[in-house]
Amino acid sequence: MTGAAPQPDRRRFLTAGAAVLGAAASAQLWLPGTARAAGNPLPDGLFTLGVASGDPLPDGIVLWTRLAPDPLNGGGMPDTIVPVEWELAEDERFRRTARRGTAQARPEFGHSVHVDVRGLRPDRRYWYRFRVGGQLSPTGRTRTAPHPHQRGGSLRVALASCQNWQHGYFTPYADMLAQDPDIVLFVGDYIYESTPSATAVRRHEGTGEPYTLTEYRNRYAQYRTDPDLAAMHANAPWVVTFDDHEVDNDYAGEVPQDPGKQSHDAFTARLTAAYQAYYEHMPVRATAVPDGPHIQMYRHLDFGRLARLNVLDTRQFRGDQATSQAGAEDPSLTMLGAAQKRWLLDGLHGSPAHWNLVASQIMMAETDLLPGDGKLWYYDAWDGYQAERNALLGEFAGVRNPVVLSGDRHLTMISDLKEDFADPGSAVVGAEFVGTSISSNGDQDQAAFHAQWDPLKADNPHWKVIDAHRGYHLFDIGRDGLDAQVRIVDTVLAPKSAAGTLTRLRVEADEPGVRAV
């Protein structure tokens, strides 16, 4: 990040924003001791799930860990509150402590810890760690945002989604770590709820899909043990939202994928368990503490005057998916719900930012699956909610530099956003980057992919790049433009892989649309 107070490590970070709740941590002494609970020593290996940070503000950051000495069997902690000391410093050796305190790891939240640290300086890199008695966590590195009125600087964002444990190793994170992003934006499918497979690259824990809180905790804990994922969490703040597989494939609001097999009461119990486990494992503020089968996730973060990031929730408020073209064009069908849509439009039109980024779990640009005349849409994406999507794109025409960052498809699909996809001559109002998956779908047959999808390009002239490699997207955002790289790995079937740039693209400031470089 560059800015008013450049740092020797050159990073250029810009963030802030979301509604803030939660206890600001009070200063405490950093005292050594013996890990104990209710008078009894705690097990060894409390920090098996590592550390993380997220949702930076100019004066604050969320720090996260979870005590789990037996991570795949409910955590292995006693049913008691455990004090956890935390420390945040201005140097890697913790010689210049900025803040320290004690948080409570509570059994009702899986002994997770969310520390909402305040009173920090803007645009600063910090290091942090946790301690329970003689046990010390790994060290994490994070960053605060610059002053909200800062106009200069730049921002490096890594866009990730869809990491299926059974489909491969999370090797793209090793390359992401080397690229040193300012933030990681994760737009959904952090875990998969699928049953264990004997033929998988890596087998899911358990004996079936998760339904209970303990089962979801175990699934998250398994994913958190991936070393590349753990390292990326420890080295940059994350901004997260969820899609469907954190709960149940293709669910919509309180409607499961298979309502004939899951009653409403059973599914709301499943939502309650899944959302709590999500909160317990993510570096988010107390605004996201679930209320039964509901969780508050949509929010925006301002990166100085450079960019505003609007993080959507496209699962909790949507109507059930259409099953026909006529259904997809139903004007009453909503993806966002009335309150979230109003919040989004207010945030876009009232934004002070040069760039207005929208984190959407699902693809917004049209995908016409029918060659030639007529349309065939993918109804689980924004194509299935035509009226609301088209109205939103109409609003984009009055928004400065809108760019949508999406996931879900397990493909790279980079597009111009059109005011009216039914009219090839309509205006371009923005750009969309649909990031490929970290591991989901494994190593795809590239020739087979292009044989299937290339014939559809004529019906989707707004597509600029389509590809099926595993990886992520990397963005360098400045006032004059947004430069994007599609970063891919050779394989996710092995723990290590070579990586490289498939293609580079650019969005010019105040010129809607995207072009290859």
XYZ file of C-alpha atoms in Angstrom:
517
model
C 0.000 0.000 0.000
C 1.088 3.497 -0.623
C -0.367 6.452 1.104
C 0.294 9.412 3.326
C 2.562 7.406 5.592
C 4.407 4.866 3.386
C 5.882 1.876 5.163
C 9.240 0.204 4.459
C 7.470 -3.024 3.445
C 5.810 -1.135 0.515
C 2.320 -2.473 1.078
C -0.487 -0.334 -0.067
C -3.627 -1.104 1.778
C -6.947 0.732 1.924
C -10.018 -0.339 3.899
C -12.669 0.506 6.428
C -16.296 0.602 6.908
C -18.664 -2.079 8.194
C -21.014 -1.533 11.076
C -19.136 -2.261 14.259
C -20.291 -4.136 17.310
C -18.492 -6.218 19.847
C -16.391 -5.439 22.830
C -13.337 -3.324 22.228
C -10.626 -5.197 24.025
C -9.357 -3.658 27.239
C -5.683 -3.496 28.024
C -4.304 -6.309 30.135
C -0.885 -7.499 31.132
C 0.793 -10.119 28.912
C 1.443 -12.687 31.592
C 2.919 -16.160 31.229
C 1.296 -19.028 33.034
C -0.026 -22.541 32.815
C -3.001 -23.327 30.607
C -5.767 -24.224 33.012
C -9.531 -24.469 33.017
C -11.570 -24.800 36.203
C -8.400 -25.727 38.056
C -7.399 -28.488 35.637
C -4.617 -28.305 33.026
C -5.811 -27.938 29.437
C -4.680 -30.345 26.716
C -1.645 -29.586 24.594
C -2.052 -28.335 21.025
C -4.672 -25.661 21.618
C -3.892 -23.709 18.429
C -4.233 -26.430 15.795
C -6.493 -24.199 13.668
C -4.097 -21.284 13.450
C -4.922 -17.581 13.484
C -6.652 -15.100 11.190
C -7.680 -11.460 10.886
C -10.374 -9.669 8.953
C -12.537 -6.639 8.096
C -9.920 -3.930 8.748
C -10.829 -0.404 9.788
C -8.612 2.694 9.950
C -8.309 2.175 13.702
C -9.135 -1.506 14.100
C -9.015 -5.117 13.030
C -10.688 -8.388 14.018
C -8.301 -11.049 15.332
C -9.407 -14.690 15.379
C -8.408 -18.080 16.715
C -10.177 -21.160 18.081
C -8.934 -23.483 20.804
C -9.226 -27.012 19.428
C -6.718 -29.629 20.654
C -8.850 -32.379 19.047
C -10.159 -30.470 16.020
C -11.942 -33.274 14.155
C -13.809 -34.526 17.222
C -15.695 -31.485 18.441
C -12.580 -29.576 19.449
C -11.585 -31.470 22.561
C -12.044 -28.594 25.012
C -13.629 -28.821 28.471
C -17.054 -27.261 28.946
C -15.756 -24.104 30.589
C -14.732 -20.547 29.747
C -11.004 -20.161 29.056
C -9.202 -16.776 29.251
C -7.054 -16.195 26.161
C -4.398 -13.492 26.194
C -3.765 -11.636 22.951
C -1.096 -9.200 21.875
C -0.748 -6.960 18.840
C 2.589 -5.311 18.052
C 4.169 -2.972 15.530
C 7.052 -5.350 14.887
C 7.435 -9.044 14.159
C 9.435 -9.650 17.352
C 6.784 -8.002 19.562
C 9.191 -5.437 20.979
C 6.738 -2.562 20.387
C 3.374 -3.671 21.718
C 0.445 -1.636 20.428
C -2.425 -3.342 22.259
C -2.880 -6.366 24.486
C -5.749 -7.852 26.399
C -7.649 -10.938 27.447
C -10.594 -12.471 25.608
C -12.892 -15.249 26.716
C -13.050 -18.485 24.722
C -16.552 -19.693 25.503
C -17.814 -23.255 25.004
C -21.094 -22.067 23.503
C -19.062 -20.603 20.619
C -16.760 -23.583 20.204
C -14.000 -21.825 22.191
C -13.513 -19.454 19.266
C -12.058 -16.008 19.936
C -12.993 -12.838 18.050
C -11.095 -9.771 19.300
C -12.263 -6.461 17.861
C -9.128 -4.404 18.475
C -9.493 -0.616 18.357
C -7.304 2.410 18.926
C -4.801 1.476 16.203
C -3.109 3.764 13.726
C -4.309 3.931 10.114
C -2.349 2.356 7.274
C -0.129 0.262 9.522
C 1.091 -3.282 9.459
C 0.791 -5.188 12.746
C 1.698 -8.617 14.076
C -0.437 -10.532 16.566
C -0.532 -13.713 18.629
C -2.520 -15.474 21.331
C -1.461 -17.268 24.504
C -3.128 -19.631 26.940
C -0.731 -20.260 29.769
C 2.469 -21.679 28.329
C 0.957 -22.366 24.902
C 1.600 -19.758 22.207
C -0.251 -19.483 18.910
C 1.398 -18.975 15.533
C 2.112 -15.329 14.748
C -0.235 -13.548 12.371
C 0.326 -10.453 10.264
C -2.379 -7.931 9.410
C -2.984 -4.345 8.354
C -5.257 -1.470 9.238
C -6.888 0.828 6.709
C -5.719 4.351 5.901
C -7.667 7.413 6.882
C -11.100 7.336 5.212
C -10.435 10.643 3.444
C -7.167 9.490 1.901
C -7.401 9.807 -1.876
C -4.154 8.266 -3.078
C -2.642 4.854 -2.755
C -3.421 1.530 -4.333
C -4.975 -1.755 -3.314
C -4.053 -5.369 -4.106
C -6.962 -7.811 -3.751
C -6.925 -11.592 -4.157
C -10.320 -13.057 -5.128
C -10.923 -16.673 -4.053
C -13.832 -19.087 -3.792
C -14.912 -22.730 -3.931
C -12.373 -24.882 -2.090
C -13.555 -28.489 -2.062
C -11.327 -30.587 0.211
C -12.146 -33.778 -1.647
C -11.355 -32.395 -5.109
C -7.774 -31.400 -4.408
C -5.187 -29.575 -2.362
C -5.452 -25.842 -1.794
C -2.243 -25.187 -3.730
C -3.323 -21.796 -5.211
C -2.902 -20.274 -1.744
C 0.840 -20.923 -1.835
C 1.098 -18.719 -4.919
C -1.291 -16.173 -3.425
C 0.946 -15.898 -0.379
C 3.908 -15.108 -2.632
C 1.914 -12.336 -4.356
C 1.354 -10.620 -0.982
C -2.185 -9.250 -1.368
C -3.449 -6.503 0.898
C -6.688 -8.377 1.463
C -8.196 -11.706 0.480
C -11.816 -11.518 -0.664
C -13.502 -14.911 -0.296
C -16.939 -15.052 -1.927
C -18.251 -18.445 -0.925
C -18.034 -22.239 -0.593
C -15.370 -22.197 2.106
C -16.378 -25.755 3.006
C -18.431 -28.398 1.207
C -21.184 -30.295 2.968
C -20.831 -33.366 0.745
C -20.422 -36.861 2.176
C -17.000 -38.513 2.403
C -15.870 -40.228 -0.791
C -13.506 -43.205 -0.831
C -12.159 -42.108 -4.234
C -11.517 -38.460 -3.310
C -8.096 -36.847 -3.458
C -8.585 -36.067 0.245
C -11.479 -37.645 2.103
C -13.954 -35.580 4.098
C -14.113 -36.350 7.801
C -17.223 -37.910 9.302
C -19.646 -40.414 7.870
C -22.109 -38.196 5.986
C -23.231 -34.626 5.409
C -23.058 -32.296 8.420
C -26.361 -31.366 10.029
C -25.506 -30.636 13.676
C -23.296 -27.926 15.139
C -20.605 -30.423 16.113
C -20.598 -31.904 12.611
C -20.215 -28.483 10.985
C -17.462 -27.601 13.461
C -15.590 -30.753 12.513
C -15.886 -29.985 8.812
C -14.581 -26.429 9.243
C -11.785 -27.683 11.455
C -10.683 -30.135 8.784
C -10.497 -27.380 6.174
C -8.616 -25.116 8.571
C -5.845 -27.733 8.881
C -4.813 -27.225 5.242
C -1.337 -25.668 5.541
C -1.608 -23.326 2.558
C -4.992 -22.021 3.686
C -3.679 -21.563 7.233
C -0.638 -19.644 6.003
C -2.748 -17.296 3.882
C -5.080 -16.605 6.797
C -2.087 -15.751 8.971
C -0.538 -13.316 6.486
C -3.332 -10.987 5.334
C -6.765 -9.877 6.529
C -9.735 -11.594 4.891
C -13.154 -10.269 3.915
C -15.558 -13.192 3.694
C -19.081 -14.124 2.725
C -20.742 -17.490 2.112
C -22.577 -19.168 -0.736
C -24.539 -22.433 -0.593
C -22.151 -25.245 0.339
C -21.498 -23.783 3.768
C -25.024 -25.066 4.442
C -26.663 -27.120 1.680
C -26.247 -27.155 -2.098
C -28.493 -24.657 -3.913
C -30.553 -23.656 -0.892
C -32.556 -20.427 -1.082
C -33.524 -18.591 2.094
C -35.113 -21.266 4.275
C -35.788 -23.634 1.367
C -33.350 -26.573 1.098
C -32.233 -28.214 -2.106
C -34.501 -31.179 -1.361
C -37.551 -29.943 0.596
C -39.133 -33.372 0.259
C -36.347 -34.797 2.422
C -35.743 -31.890 4.841
C -38.745 -30.413 6.633
C -38.814 -26.687 7.309
C -38.102 -27.198 11.007
C -35.263 -29.606 10.283
C -33.729 -27.235 7.756
C -33.939 -24.178 9.997
C -32.158 -26.236 12.672
C -29.505 -27.034 10.074
C -29.202 -23.355 9.115
C -28.797 -22.460 12.788
C -25.954 -24.953 13.205
C -24.259 -24.021 9.927
C -24.347 -20.250 10.498
C -23.007 -20.588 14.012
C -20.133 -22.778 12.837
C -19.444 -20.251 10.080
C -19.239 -17.409 12.579
C -17.047 -19.474 14.898
C -14.454 -20.027 12.150
C -14.377 -16.629 10.407
C -12.619 -13.365 11.385
C -15.800 -11.289 11.495
C -17.226 -8.832 14.000
C -19.957 -9.445 16.534
C -22.449 -7.988 14.047
C -22.303 -11.472 12.521
C -23.207 -13.408 15.668
C -26.136 -15.500 14.372
C -29.679 -15.125 15.603
C -30.924 -18.669 15.161
C -31.240 -19.399 11.418
C -30.214 -15.837 10.487
C -26.835 -14.147 10.219
C -25.937 -10.578 9.204
C -23.308 -10.717 6.454
C -23.936 -7.946 3.929
C -21.788 -4.940 4.684
C -19.461 -2.502 2.975
C -15.855 -1.574 3.611
C -14.329 1.665 2.400
C -10.733 1.618 1.194
C -10.032 5.297 1.663
C -11.448 7.256 -1.262
C -10.040 4.697 -3.682
C -12.595 1.897 -3.430
C -15.738 0.794 -1.657
C -16.312 -2.949 -1.339
C -19.975 -3.923 -1.082
C -20.202 -7.503 0.226
C -23.499 -9.163 -0.689
C -25.507 -12.012 0.782
C -27.193 -13.758 -2.134
C -28.500 -16.772 -0.159
C -30.570 -15.724 2.838
C -33.029 -13.378 1.140
C -33.529 -14.901 -2.297
C -36.712 -16.490 -3.495
C -36.555 -20.123 -4.510
C -34.849 -20.663 -7.858
C -36.889 -20.511 -11.026
C -37.146 -23.617 -13.188
C -38.125 -21.969 -16.467
C -37.441 -18.908 -18.540
C -40.813 -17.472 -17.610
C -40.068 -18.034 -13.937
C -36.681 -16.330 -14.245
C -38.408 -13.265 -15.710
C -40.945 -13.028 -12.860
C -40.632 -9.432 -11.575
C -41.539 -10.491 -8.039
C -38.554 -12.828 -7.714
C -35.754 -11.335 -5.613
C -32.149 -12.235 -5.025
C -31.302 -9.602 -2.430
C -34.551 -8.886 -0.621
C -35.933 -5.365 -0.272
C -33.754 -4.216 2.640
C -30.457 -5.427 1.176
C -31.276 -4.029 -2.256
C -32.041 -0.608 -0.736
C -28.794 -0.788 1.284
C -26.793 -1.665 -1.832
C -28.232 1.108 -3.977
C -27.785 3.677 -1.212
C -24.194 2.549 -0.779
C -23.435 2.699 -4.495
C -25.034 6.060 -5.197
C -23.737 7.622 -1.985
C -20.225 6.250 -2.350
C -17.298 8.672 -2.109
C -15.041 6.082 -3.762
C -13.340 6.122 -7.140
C -14.086 2.393 -7.619
C -17.256 0.650 -6.483
C -16.675 -3.072 -6.066
C -19.518 -5.545 -5.545
C -18.684 -8.932 -4.017
C -21.385 -11.228 -5.397
C -21.252 -14.928 -4.644
C -22.805 -15.772 -8.020
C -22.320 -14.639 -11.607
C -24.129 -11.461 -12.651
C -23.402 -11.411 -16.395
C -25.635 -13.465 -18.656
C -24.807 -17.058 -19.538
C -26.851 -18.131 -22.554
C -26.483 -21.902 -22.742
C -28.531 -22.287 -25.936
C -26.645 -21.845 -29.247
C -28.553 -19.820 -31.788
C -32.011 -18.368 -31.298
C -33.616 -18.310 -27.875
C -32.213 -18.313 -24.366
C -31.342 -20.986 -21.827
C -30.155 -19.629 -18.502
C -28.396 -20.968 -15.433
C -31.164 -20.309 -12.929
C -29.130 -20.482 -9.706
C -27.128 -17.399 -10.800
C -28.369 -13.840 -11.391
C -29.793 -15.078 -14.734
C -32.540 -16.714 -12.701
C -33.521 -13.335 -11.225
C -33.733 -11.323 -14.430
C -35.899 -8.387 -13.361
C -33.846 -7.546 -10.282
C -30.536 -8.093 -12.107
C -31.571 -5.907 -15.042
C -32.772 -3.146 -12.719
C -29.475 -3.273 -10.854
C -27.489 -3.019 -14.099
C -29.605 -0.011 -14.991
C -28.508 1.590 -11.725
C -24.863 0.807 -12.584
C -25.103 3.338 -15.393
C -25.174 6.049 -12.708
C -22.417 4.550 -10.517
C -18.753 5.390 -10.860
C -16.552 2.483 -11.963
C -18.658 -0.499 -10.852
C -16.806 -3.831 -10.895
C -18.406 -7.110 -9.764
C -16.221 -9.817 -8.179
C -17.885 -13.232 -8.155
C -17.353 -16.954 -7.655
C -19.478 -20.129 -7.711
C -18.877 -21.302 -11.294
C -15.527 -23.119 -10.815
C -14.512 -21.295 -13.989
C -12.876 -18.037 -14.944
C -15.512 -15.987 -16.751
C -14.631 -12.331 -17.312
C -17.284 -10.155 -18.931
C -18.532 -6.731 -19.783
C -21.750 -5.957 -17.928
C -24.431 -4.726 -20.320
C -27.364 -2.516 -19.497
C -29.557 -4.945 -21.462
C -28.202 -8.363 -22.408
C -31.144 -8.861 -24.769
C -29.797 -5.980 -26.889
C -26.233 -6.586 -28.166
C -25.919 -2.866 -28.900
C -26.804 -1.729 -25.375
C -24.341 0.219 -23.278
C -21.562 -1.376 -21.233
C -22.086 -0.305 -17.612
C -19.372 -2.234 -15.762
C -17.132 -5.283 -15.635
C -17.341 -8.639 -13.887
C -14.610 -11.061 -12.860
C -15.895 -14.521 -11.994
C -12.987 -16.153 -10.222
C -12.202 -19.790 -10.788
C -12.148 -22.230 -7.876
C -9.315 -22.967 -5.497
C -9.837 -26.725 -5.898
C -13.465 -27.519 -6.787
C -13.790 -29.683 -9.936
C -10.136 -30.684 -9.580
C -7.907 -30.689 -12.667
C -10.343 -30.247 -15.532
C -9.822 -31.429 -19.089
C -9.139 -28.124 -20.802
C -9.800 -29.437 -24.315
C -13.168 -30.842 -23.261
C -14.042 -27.570 -21.530
C -13.353 -25.479 -24.617
C -15.145 -27.944 -26.876
C -18.235 -27.448 -24.705
C -18.038 -23.720 -24.028
C -16.332 -22.096 -27.038
C -19.371 -22.691 -29.289
C -21.373 -20.511 -26.861
C -19.173 -17.451 -27.325
C -21.205 -16.195 -30.273
C -24.297 -16.103 -28.063
C -22.366 -14.418 -25.241
C -20.306 -11.690 -26.948
C -19.820 -9.927 -23.609
C -17.477 -12.731 -22.448
C -13.838 -11.638 -22.673
C -12.089 -14.659 -21.089
C -13.359 -18.146 -20.210
C -11.097 -20.826 -18.734
C -11.256 -23.885 -16.467
C -7.903 -23.945 -14.635
C -7.800 -23.847 -10.839
C -6.494 -20.720 -9.162
C -7.633 -17.215 -8.210
C -7.711 -13.649 -9.525
C -5.328 -10.890 -8.421
C -6.187 -7.196 -8.762
C -4.019 -4.096 -8.474
C -6.337 -1.132 -8.156
C -5.228 2.486 -8.593
C -7.011 5.695 -9.463
C -6.297 5.356 -13.182
C -7.234 1.717 -13.621
C -7.736 -1.795 -12.328
C -5.159 -4.351 -13.484
C -6.145 -8.005 -13.178
C -4.237 -11.259 -13.406
C -5.778 -14.711 -13.717
C -3.368 -16.777 -11.624
C -3.512 -20.546 -12.214
C -1.741 -23.666 -10.949
C -0.713 -26.708 -12.949
C -2.481 -29.133 -10.636
C -4.378 -29.458 -7.383
C -3.922 -33.217 -7.254
C -0.581 -32.829 -5.459
C 0.338 -30.771 -2.377
C 2.641 -28.497 -4.403
C 2.338 -27.060 -7.880
C 3.898 -24.536 -10.210
C 1.824 -21.416 -10.806
C 1.683 -18.628 -13.335
C -0.404 -15.931 -15.003
C -2.858 -17.185 -17.611
C -3.841 -13.725 -18.818
C -3.834 -10.050 -17.848
C -6.710 -7.625 -18.189
C -7.436 -3.999 -17.423
C -10.404 -1.816 -16.604
C -9.703 1.854 -17.277
C -11.064 4.354 -14.798
C -14.280 5.964 -16.003
C -14.397 3.677 -19.083
C -16.850 0.829 -18.342
C -15.823 -2.620 -19.505
C -12.735 -4.807 -19.485
C -10.052 -5.450 -22.085
C -7.230 -7.941 -22.444
C -3.710 -6.551 -22.076
